XYZ file of C-alpha atoms in Angstrom:
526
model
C -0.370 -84.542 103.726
C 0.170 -85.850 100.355
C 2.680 -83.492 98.185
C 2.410 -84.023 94.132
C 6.367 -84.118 93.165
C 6.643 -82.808 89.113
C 9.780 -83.703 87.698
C 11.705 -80.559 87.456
C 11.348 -80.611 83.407
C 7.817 -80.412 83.354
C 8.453 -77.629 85.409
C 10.132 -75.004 83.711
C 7.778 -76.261 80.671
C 5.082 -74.703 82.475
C 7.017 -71.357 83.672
C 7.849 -71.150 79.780
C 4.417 -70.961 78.688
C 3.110 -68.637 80.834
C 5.530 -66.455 80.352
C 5.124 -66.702 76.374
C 1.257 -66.025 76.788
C 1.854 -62.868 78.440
C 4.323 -61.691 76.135
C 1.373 -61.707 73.368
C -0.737 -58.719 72.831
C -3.629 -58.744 71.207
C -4.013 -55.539 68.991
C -7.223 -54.138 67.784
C -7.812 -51.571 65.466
C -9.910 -49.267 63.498
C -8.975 -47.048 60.472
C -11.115 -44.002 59.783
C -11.105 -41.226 57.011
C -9.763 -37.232 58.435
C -11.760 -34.895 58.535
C -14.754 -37.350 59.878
C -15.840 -38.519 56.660
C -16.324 -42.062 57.989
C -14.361 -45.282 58.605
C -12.051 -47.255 56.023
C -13.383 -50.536 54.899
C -11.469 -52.618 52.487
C -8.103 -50.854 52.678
C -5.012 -53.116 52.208
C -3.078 -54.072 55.582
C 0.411 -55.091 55.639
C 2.478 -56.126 59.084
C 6.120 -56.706 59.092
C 8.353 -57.230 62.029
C 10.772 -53.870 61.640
C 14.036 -55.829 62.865
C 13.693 -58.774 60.339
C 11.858 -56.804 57.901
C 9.510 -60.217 57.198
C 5.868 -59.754 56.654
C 3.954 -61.291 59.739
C 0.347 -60.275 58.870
C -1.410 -59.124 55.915
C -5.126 -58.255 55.906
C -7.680 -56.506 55.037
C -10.441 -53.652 57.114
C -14.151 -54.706 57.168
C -17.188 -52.992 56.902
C -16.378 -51.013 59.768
C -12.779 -50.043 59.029
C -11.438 -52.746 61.774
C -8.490 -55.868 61.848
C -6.649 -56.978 64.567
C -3.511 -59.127 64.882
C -1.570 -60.632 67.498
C 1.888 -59.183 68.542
C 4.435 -60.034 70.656
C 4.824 -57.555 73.569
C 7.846 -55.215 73.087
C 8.213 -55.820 69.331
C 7.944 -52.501 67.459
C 5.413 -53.154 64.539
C 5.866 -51.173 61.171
C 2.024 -51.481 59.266
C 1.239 -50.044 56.300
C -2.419 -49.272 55.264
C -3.214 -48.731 51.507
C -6.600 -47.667 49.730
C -7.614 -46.298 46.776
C -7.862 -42.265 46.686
C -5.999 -42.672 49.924
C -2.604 -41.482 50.856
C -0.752 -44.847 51.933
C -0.215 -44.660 55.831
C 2.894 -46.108 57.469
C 3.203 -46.218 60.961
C 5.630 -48.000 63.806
C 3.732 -49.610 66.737
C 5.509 -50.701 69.700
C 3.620 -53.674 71.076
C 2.015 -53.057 74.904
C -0.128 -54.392 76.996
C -2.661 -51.822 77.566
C -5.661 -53.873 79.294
C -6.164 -57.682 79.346
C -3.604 -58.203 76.795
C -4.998 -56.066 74.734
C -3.788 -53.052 72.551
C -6.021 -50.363 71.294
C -5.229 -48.195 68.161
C -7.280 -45.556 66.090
C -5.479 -44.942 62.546
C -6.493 -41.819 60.596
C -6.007 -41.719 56.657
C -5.718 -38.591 54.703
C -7.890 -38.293 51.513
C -5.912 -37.806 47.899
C -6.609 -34.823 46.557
C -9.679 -35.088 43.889
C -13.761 -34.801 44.575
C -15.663 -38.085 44.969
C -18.388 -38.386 42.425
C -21.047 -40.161 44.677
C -24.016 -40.868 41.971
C -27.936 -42.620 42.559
C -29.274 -43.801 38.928
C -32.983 -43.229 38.871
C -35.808 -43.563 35.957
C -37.038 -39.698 35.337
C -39.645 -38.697 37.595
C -42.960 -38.710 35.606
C -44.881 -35.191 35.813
C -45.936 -34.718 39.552
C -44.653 -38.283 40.832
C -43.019 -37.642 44.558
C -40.584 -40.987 43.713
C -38.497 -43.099 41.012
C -37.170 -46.311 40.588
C -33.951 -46.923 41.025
C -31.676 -48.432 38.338
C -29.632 -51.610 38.480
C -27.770 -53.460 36.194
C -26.486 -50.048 33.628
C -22.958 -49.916 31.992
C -20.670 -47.457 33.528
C -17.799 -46.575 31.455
C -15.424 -43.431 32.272
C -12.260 -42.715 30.791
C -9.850 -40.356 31.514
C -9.444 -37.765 28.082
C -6.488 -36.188 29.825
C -4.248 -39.365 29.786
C -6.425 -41.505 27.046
C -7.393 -44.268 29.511
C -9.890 -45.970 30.528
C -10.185 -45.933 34.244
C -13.263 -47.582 34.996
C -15.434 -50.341 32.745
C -18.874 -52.060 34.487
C -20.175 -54.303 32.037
C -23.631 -54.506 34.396
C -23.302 -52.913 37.834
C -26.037 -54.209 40.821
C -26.093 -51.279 42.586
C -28.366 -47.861 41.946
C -25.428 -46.298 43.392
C -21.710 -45.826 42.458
C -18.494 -43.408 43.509
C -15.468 -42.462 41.811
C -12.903 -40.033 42.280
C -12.278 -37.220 39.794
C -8.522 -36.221 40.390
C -7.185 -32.934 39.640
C -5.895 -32.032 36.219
C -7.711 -34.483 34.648
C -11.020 -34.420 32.107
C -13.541 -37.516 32.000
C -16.269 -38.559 30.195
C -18.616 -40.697 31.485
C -21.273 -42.961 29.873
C -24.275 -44.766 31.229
C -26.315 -46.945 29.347
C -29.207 -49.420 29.862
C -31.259 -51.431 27.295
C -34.948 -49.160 27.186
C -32.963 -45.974 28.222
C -31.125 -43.323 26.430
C -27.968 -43.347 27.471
C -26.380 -40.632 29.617
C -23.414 -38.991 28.384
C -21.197 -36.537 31.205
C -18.192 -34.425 31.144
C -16.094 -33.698 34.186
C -13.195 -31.011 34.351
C -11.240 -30.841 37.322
C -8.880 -28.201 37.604
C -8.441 -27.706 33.796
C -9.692 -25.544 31.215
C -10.430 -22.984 33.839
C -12.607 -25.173 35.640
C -12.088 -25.780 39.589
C -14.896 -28.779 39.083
C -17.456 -28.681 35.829
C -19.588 -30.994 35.209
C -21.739 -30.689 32.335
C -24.374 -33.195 32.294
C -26.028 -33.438 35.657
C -29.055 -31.602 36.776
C -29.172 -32.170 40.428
C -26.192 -32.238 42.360
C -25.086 -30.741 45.867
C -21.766 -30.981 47.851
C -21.696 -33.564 50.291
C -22.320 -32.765 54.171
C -19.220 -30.086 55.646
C -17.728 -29.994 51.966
C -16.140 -26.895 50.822
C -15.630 -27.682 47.443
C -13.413 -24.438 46.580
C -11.116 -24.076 49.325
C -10.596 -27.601 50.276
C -9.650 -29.290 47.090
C -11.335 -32.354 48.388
C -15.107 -33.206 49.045
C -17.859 -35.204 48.035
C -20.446 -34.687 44.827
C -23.695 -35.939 45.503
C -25.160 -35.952 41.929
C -29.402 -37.746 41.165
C -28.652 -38.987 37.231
C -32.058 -39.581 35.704
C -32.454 -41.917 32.580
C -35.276 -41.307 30.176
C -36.931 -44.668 29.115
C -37.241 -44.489 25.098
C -40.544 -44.549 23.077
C -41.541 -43.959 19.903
C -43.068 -40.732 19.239
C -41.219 -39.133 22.159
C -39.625 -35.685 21.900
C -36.382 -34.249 23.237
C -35.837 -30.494 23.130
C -32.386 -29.240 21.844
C -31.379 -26.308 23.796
C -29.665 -23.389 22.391
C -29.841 -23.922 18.611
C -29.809 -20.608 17.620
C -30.339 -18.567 14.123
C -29.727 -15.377 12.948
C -32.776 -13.706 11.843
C -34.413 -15.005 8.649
C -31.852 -17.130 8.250
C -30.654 -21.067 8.097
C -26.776 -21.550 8.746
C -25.449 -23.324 10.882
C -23.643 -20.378 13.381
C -20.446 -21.654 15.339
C -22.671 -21.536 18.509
C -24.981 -23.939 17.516
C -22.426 -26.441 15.892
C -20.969 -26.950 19.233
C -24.487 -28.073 20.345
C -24.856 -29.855 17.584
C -21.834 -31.663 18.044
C -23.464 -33.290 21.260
C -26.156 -33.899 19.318
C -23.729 -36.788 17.642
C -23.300 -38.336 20.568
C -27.078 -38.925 21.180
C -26.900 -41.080 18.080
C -23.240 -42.917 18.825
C -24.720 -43.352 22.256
C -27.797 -45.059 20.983
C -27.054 -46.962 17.963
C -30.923 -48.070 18.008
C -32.930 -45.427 17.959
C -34.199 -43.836 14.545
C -34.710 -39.932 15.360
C -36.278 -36.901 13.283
C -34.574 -33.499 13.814
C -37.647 -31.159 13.917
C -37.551 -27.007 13.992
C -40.401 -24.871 15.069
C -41.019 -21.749 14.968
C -43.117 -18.692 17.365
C -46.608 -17.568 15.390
C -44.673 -13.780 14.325
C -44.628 -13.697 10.846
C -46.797 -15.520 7.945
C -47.507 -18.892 8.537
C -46.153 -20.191 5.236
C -43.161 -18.703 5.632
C -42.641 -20.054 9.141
C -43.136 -22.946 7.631
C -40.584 -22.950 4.782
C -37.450 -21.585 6.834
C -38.209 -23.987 9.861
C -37.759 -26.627 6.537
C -34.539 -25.087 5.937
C -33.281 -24.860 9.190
C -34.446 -28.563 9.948
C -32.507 -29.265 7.029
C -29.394 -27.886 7.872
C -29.554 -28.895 11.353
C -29.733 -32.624 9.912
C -27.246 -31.649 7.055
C -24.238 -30.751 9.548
C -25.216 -33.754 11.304
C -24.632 -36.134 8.332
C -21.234 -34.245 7.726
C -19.962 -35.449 11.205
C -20.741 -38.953 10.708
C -24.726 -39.617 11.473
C -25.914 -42.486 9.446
C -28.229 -41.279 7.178
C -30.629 -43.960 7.482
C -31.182 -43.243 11.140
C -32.120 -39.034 10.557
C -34.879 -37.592 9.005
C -35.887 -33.803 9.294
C -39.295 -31.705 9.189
C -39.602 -28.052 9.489
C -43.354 -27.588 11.363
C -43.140 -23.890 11.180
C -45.522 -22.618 13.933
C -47.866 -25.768 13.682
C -47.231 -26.975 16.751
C -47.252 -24.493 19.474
C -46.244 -25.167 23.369
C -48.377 -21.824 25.059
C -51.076 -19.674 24.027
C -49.180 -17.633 22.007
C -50.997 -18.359 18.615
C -51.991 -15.696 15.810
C -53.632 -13.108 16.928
C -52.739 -13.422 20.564
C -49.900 -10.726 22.293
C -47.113 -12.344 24.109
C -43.870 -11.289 25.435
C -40.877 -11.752 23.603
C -40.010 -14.368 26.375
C -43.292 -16.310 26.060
C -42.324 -16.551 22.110
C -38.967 -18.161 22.901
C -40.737 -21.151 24.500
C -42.101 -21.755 21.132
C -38.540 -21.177 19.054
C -37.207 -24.700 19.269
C -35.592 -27.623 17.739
C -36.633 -31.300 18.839
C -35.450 -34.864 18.459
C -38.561 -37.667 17.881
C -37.897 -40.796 18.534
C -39.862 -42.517 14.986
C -38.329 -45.710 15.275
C -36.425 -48.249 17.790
C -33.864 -51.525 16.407
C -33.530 -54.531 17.845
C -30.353 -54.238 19.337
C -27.754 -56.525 22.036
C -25.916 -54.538 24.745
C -23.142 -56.712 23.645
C -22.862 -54.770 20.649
C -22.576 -51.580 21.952
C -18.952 -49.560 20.798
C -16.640 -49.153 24.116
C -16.416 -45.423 25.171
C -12.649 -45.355 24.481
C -13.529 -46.130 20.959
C -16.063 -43.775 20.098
C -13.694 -41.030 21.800
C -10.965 -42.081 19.454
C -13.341 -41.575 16.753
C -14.680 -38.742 17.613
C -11.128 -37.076 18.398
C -10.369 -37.625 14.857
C -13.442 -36.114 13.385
C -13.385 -32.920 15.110
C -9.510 -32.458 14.283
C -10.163 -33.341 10.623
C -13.801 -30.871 10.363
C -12.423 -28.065 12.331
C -9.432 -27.629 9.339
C -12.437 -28.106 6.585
C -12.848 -24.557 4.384
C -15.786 -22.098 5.693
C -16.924 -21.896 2.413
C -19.868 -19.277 1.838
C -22.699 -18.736 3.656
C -26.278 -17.354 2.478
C -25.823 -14.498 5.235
C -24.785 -10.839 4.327
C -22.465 -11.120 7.196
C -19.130 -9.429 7.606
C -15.902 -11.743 8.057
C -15.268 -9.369 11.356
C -18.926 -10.472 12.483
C -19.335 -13.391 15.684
C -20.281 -15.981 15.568
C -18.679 -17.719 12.247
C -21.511 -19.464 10.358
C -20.604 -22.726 9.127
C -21.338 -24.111 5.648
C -23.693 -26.248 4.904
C -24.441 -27.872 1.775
C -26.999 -29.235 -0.295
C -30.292 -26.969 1.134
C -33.430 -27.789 0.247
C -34.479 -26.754 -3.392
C -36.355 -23.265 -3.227
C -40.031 -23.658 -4.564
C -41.016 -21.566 -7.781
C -43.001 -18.681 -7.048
C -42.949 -15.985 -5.217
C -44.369 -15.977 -0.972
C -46.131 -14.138 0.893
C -44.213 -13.275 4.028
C -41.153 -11.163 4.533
C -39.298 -9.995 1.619
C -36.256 -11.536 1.360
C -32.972 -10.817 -0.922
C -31.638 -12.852 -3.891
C -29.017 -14.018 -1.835
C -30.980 -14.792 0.969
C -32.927 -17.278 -1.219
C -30.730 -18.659 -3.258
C -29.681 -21.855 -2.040
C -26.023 -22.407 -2.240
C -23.347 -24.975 -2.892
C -19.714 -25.570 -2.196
C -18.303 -25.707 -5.655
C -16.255 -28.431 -7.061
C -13.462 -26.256 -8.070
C -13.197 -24.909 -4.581
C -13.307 -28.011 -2.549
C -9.820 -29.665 -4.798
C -7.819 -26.269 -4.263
C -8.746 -26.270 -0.265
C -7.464 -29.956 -0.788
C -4.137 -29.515 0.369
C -5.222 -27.886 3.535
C -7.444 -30.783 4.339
C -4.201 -33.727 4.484
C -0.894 -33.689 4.377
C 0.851 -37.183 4.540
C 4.318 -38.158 5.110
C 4.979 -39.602 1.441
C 5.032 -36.787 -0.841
C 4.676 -38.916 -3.628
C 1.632 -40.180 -2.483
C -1.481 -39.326 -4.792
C -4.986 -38.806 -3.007
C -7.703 -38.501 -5.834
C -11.012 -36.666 -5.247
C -14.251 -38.859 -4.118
C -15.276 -41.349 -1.366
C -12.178 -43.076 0.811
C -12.467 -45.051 3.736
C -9.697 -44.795 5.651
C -8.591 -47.535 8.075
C -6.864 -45.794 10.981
C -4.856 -47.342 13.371
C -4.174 -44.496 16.021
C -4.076 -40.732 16.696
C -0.771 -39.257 18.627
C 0.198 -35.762 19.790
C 3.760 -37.223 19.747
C 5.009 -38.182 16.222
C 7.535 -40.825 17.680
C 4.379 -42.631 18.739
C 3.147 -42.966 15.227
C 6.302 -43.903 14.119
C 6.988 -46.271 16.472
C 3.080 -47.668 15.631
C 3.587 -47.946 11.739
C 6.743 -49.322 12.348
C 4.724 -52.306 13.899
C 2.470 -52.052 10.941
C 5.305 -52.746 8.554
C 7.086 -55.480 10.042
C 3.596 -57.097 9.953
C 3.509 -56.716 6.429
C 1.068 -53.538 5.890
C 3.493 -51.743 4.029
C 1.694 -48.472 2.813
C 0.881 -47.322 6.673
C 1.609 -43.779 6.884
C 1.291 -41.039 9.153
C -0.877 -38.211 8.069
C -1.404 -34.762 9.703
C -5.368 -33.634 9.359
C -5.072 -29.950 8.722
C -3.532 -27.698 11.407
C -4.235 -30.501 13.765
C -1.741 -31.789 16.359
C -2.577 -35.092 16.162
C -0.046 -37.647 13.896
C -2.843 -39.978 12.380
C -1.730 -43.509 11.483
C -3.472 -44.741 7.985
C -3.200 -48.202 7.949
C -4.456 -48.349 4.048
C -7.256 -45.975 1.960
C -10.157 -48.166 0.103
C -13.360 -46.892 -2.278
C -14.938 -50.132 -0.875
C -16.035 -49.388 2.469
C -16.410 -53.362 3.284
C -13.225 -53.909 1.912
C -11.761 -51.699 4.707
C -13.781 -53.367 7.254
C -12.103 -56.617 6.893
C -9.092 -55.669 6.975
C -10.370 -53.666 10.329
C -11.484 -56.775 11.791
C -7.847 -58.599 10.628
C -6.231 -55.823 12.972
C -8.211 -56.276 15.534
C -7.493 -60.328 15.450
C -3.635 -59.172 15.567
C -4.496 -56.922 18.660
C -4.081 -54.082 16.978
C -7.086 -51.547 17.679
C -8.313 -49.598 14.473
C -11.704 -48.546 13.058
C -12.851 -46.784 9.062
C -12.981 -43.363 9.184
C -15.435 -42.913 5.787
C -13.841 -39.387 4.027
C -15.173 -37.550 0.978
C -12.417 -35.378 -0.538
């Protein structure tokens, strides 16, 4: 019998490797969500060896929450799994052979707490169509008003469907847009202003599958977003702008309406829109007709105050001329079946060529916008052309420059002197509520009455912040930046410089902006 004689080397080579590959264990794993709300895909693995401390592996879940790595058997493991939303998981793994030379783990993550906001962007439904198309290819912007940030930008996102997590104590806006749409403005509060979760906005939404959104803290928002392709001659009722009886002001109620009524035309800087107000058939047609003028007109009026170009807004009071029922003259109705008929309506009369390049970034027109309401909401009431009582609710607010009354008397309800006359805000009253309208750090500094176009350079609840920002300003050479308070506001405004040339302020806006320095003209009449 032949033998086969090894050299004793060759030997204990071979005793070395088999005992090496059975000393490694391959380890397989999958990561999954508590609460079974499904498995972990794309969360951040890292591997080190616990007595060294060096990193051995790092990888990343798939699709189906799984990654696997080989360890040596008896090593004790410490991986750490991170994902967004998540709470980072850290555990120590000592390294067995279990079957085959194989390991088997299951890793549970704990949610954050906060509500995902799990949206499907659709066209709106035509009357009696069962289905929509979906949309791909919108801008999503959101940004965080509670901390001033943005927290999420999508120039053009390919999906019809997209998640995000609202945290607590936090208040978002969100903005969709697409070229042919109008754009889709929401507001989410979490756990502020009273709110557990608001969000104003969204028609349809429902909690996701097991979610109890109160006690829980955590859950899922399954909201349907439909966009509204834009034509011209299309009409968009305007809920809730309401008027006292007989009359035109502009109540405290429906300024706050009116205020999102800005952002329909900030949102879409193309469209050209008439602000229409109709009436029910009560009353004499011609009169109908004139007050729905008046009310159309200072609808549009309060909308030019707050910084609607007045090239894109026309108005038209249509009285009871166009009504939505069959309650015409003649006919009884309910008092319900007349409110259908009570409305005000934006018509789309024109559309501008326009590049989705050119749109203004969310956190802009928040900036923007932030300033305007602190600077109106210190502007003087002024008189109204109501007999109401100062102790009366709501607070109309003025409005200026009505519609000139026509000579002659009408037929219709009598009215009083004061409730015709048209009023203005007098010169003499506007300079001595002057003072109450800015106050700026340089005492000496004169602000004459007229049109000023202020180039601002930042708002700040903290007044080191301005500082610290005109500061910058000055060692760059813009010596006259100041910090000026708008009324009672709490916001520190940095004023970079004041022009009468509105173009002249625009260049030096875009000379800012080339020195990274983010500012925009804030157009003032004092």
């Amino acid at each position: 019998m032949n033998v086969l004689k090894l050299p004793l080397k060759f030997l204990f080579f071979f005793i070395w490797i088999g005992q090496n590959l059975a000393q490694t264990v391959e380890v397989q794993a999958y990561v999954y969500e508590a609460l079974n709300r499904g498995l972990v895909k794309q969360a951040q693995i890292s591997i080190t060896d616990k007595v060294d401390n060096k990193l051995a592996y790092s990888l990343t879940t798939d699709d189906l929450g799984f990654f696997k790595f080989s360890g040596e058997e008896g090593k004790v493991y410490t991986i750490s799994i991170e994902k967004q939303d998540l709470d980072k998981t850290v555990l120590e793994l000592l390294v067995k052979n279990e079957t085959d030379g194989k390991q088997f783990l299951k890793i549970e993550m704990k949610r954050s707490p906060g509500y995902i906001f799990d949206v499907t962007l659709a066209e709106k439904r035509e009357t009696g169509a069962k289905q929509s198309n979906g949309i791909q290819d919108a801008q999503i912007e959101i940004y965080n008003r509670t901390i001033s940030k943005e927290e999420w930008v999508e120039k053009s996102y390919p999906s019809t469907n997209f998640q995000f997590t609202l945290k607590p104590g936090n208040h978002y806006t969100i903005l969709i847009r697409k070229q042919g749409f109008l754009g889709k403005r929401i507001e989410a509060y979490v756990n502020v202003k009273g709110c557990v979760l608001c969000i104003d906005g969204v028609s349809e939404m429902t909690p996701g599958v097991a979610d109890n959104i109160s006690q829980s803290g955590l859950g899922t928002i399954l909201a349907n977003i439909e966009m509204e392709k834009v034509a011209v001659g299309k009409s968009f009722e305007i809920k809730n702008i309401n008027y006292d009886y007989n009359k035109w002001d502009i109540r405290s109620d429906a300024a706050t309406i009116l205020d999102n009524v800005v952002h329909v035309f900030t949102d879409n800087p193309e469209l050209e829109l008439e602000l229409g107000s109709h009436t029910d058939a009560r009353g004499n047609d011609e009169y109908n007709l004139d007050l729905s003028n008046k009310r159309a007109f200072s609808a549009r009026n309060y909308l030019l105050q707050h910084g609607v170009d007045s090239q894109r807004i026309s108005y038209k009071g249509y009285g009871e001329t166009v009504i939505k029922n069959r309650c015409k003259n003649g006919i009884t109705c309910s008092d319900v079946e007349h409110e259908v008929n009570r409305r005000t309506e934006l018509k789309i009369i024109g559309i501008k060529s326009f590049n989705a390049e050119e749109w203004k970034p969310l956190s802009r027109m928040i900036t923007e916008e932030e300033f305007e309401q602190e600077m109106f909401k210190s502007l003087p009431s002024g008189k109204s052309n109501s007999n109401q009582s100062k102790s009366q609710s709501p607070k109309p607010v003025q409005t200026k420059n009505l519609p000139e009354k026509k000579s002659g008397k009408k037929p219709g309800p009598n009215l009083s002197q004061e409730d015709n006359d048209v009023e203005e805000v007098e010169n003499e009253e506007s300079q001595d509520n002057l003072s109450t309208l800015i106050h700026s750090d340089l005492s000496s500094q004169r602000i004459d009455t007229g049109i000023h176009y202020f180039v601002i350079a930042g708002s700040f609840l903290i007044p080191s912040h301005a500082e610290k920002q005109i500061n910058k300003l000055i060692k760059m050479g813009y010596k006259n930046a100041v910090r000026m308070i708008i009324g009672e506001s709490e916001y520190h405004s940095v004023v970079v410089e004041d022009f009468e040339n509105e173009n002249q302020a625009k260049k030096l806006v875009q000379k800012l902006k080339s020195k990274k320095i983010d500012a925009f003209v804030k157009k003032v009449q004092l």
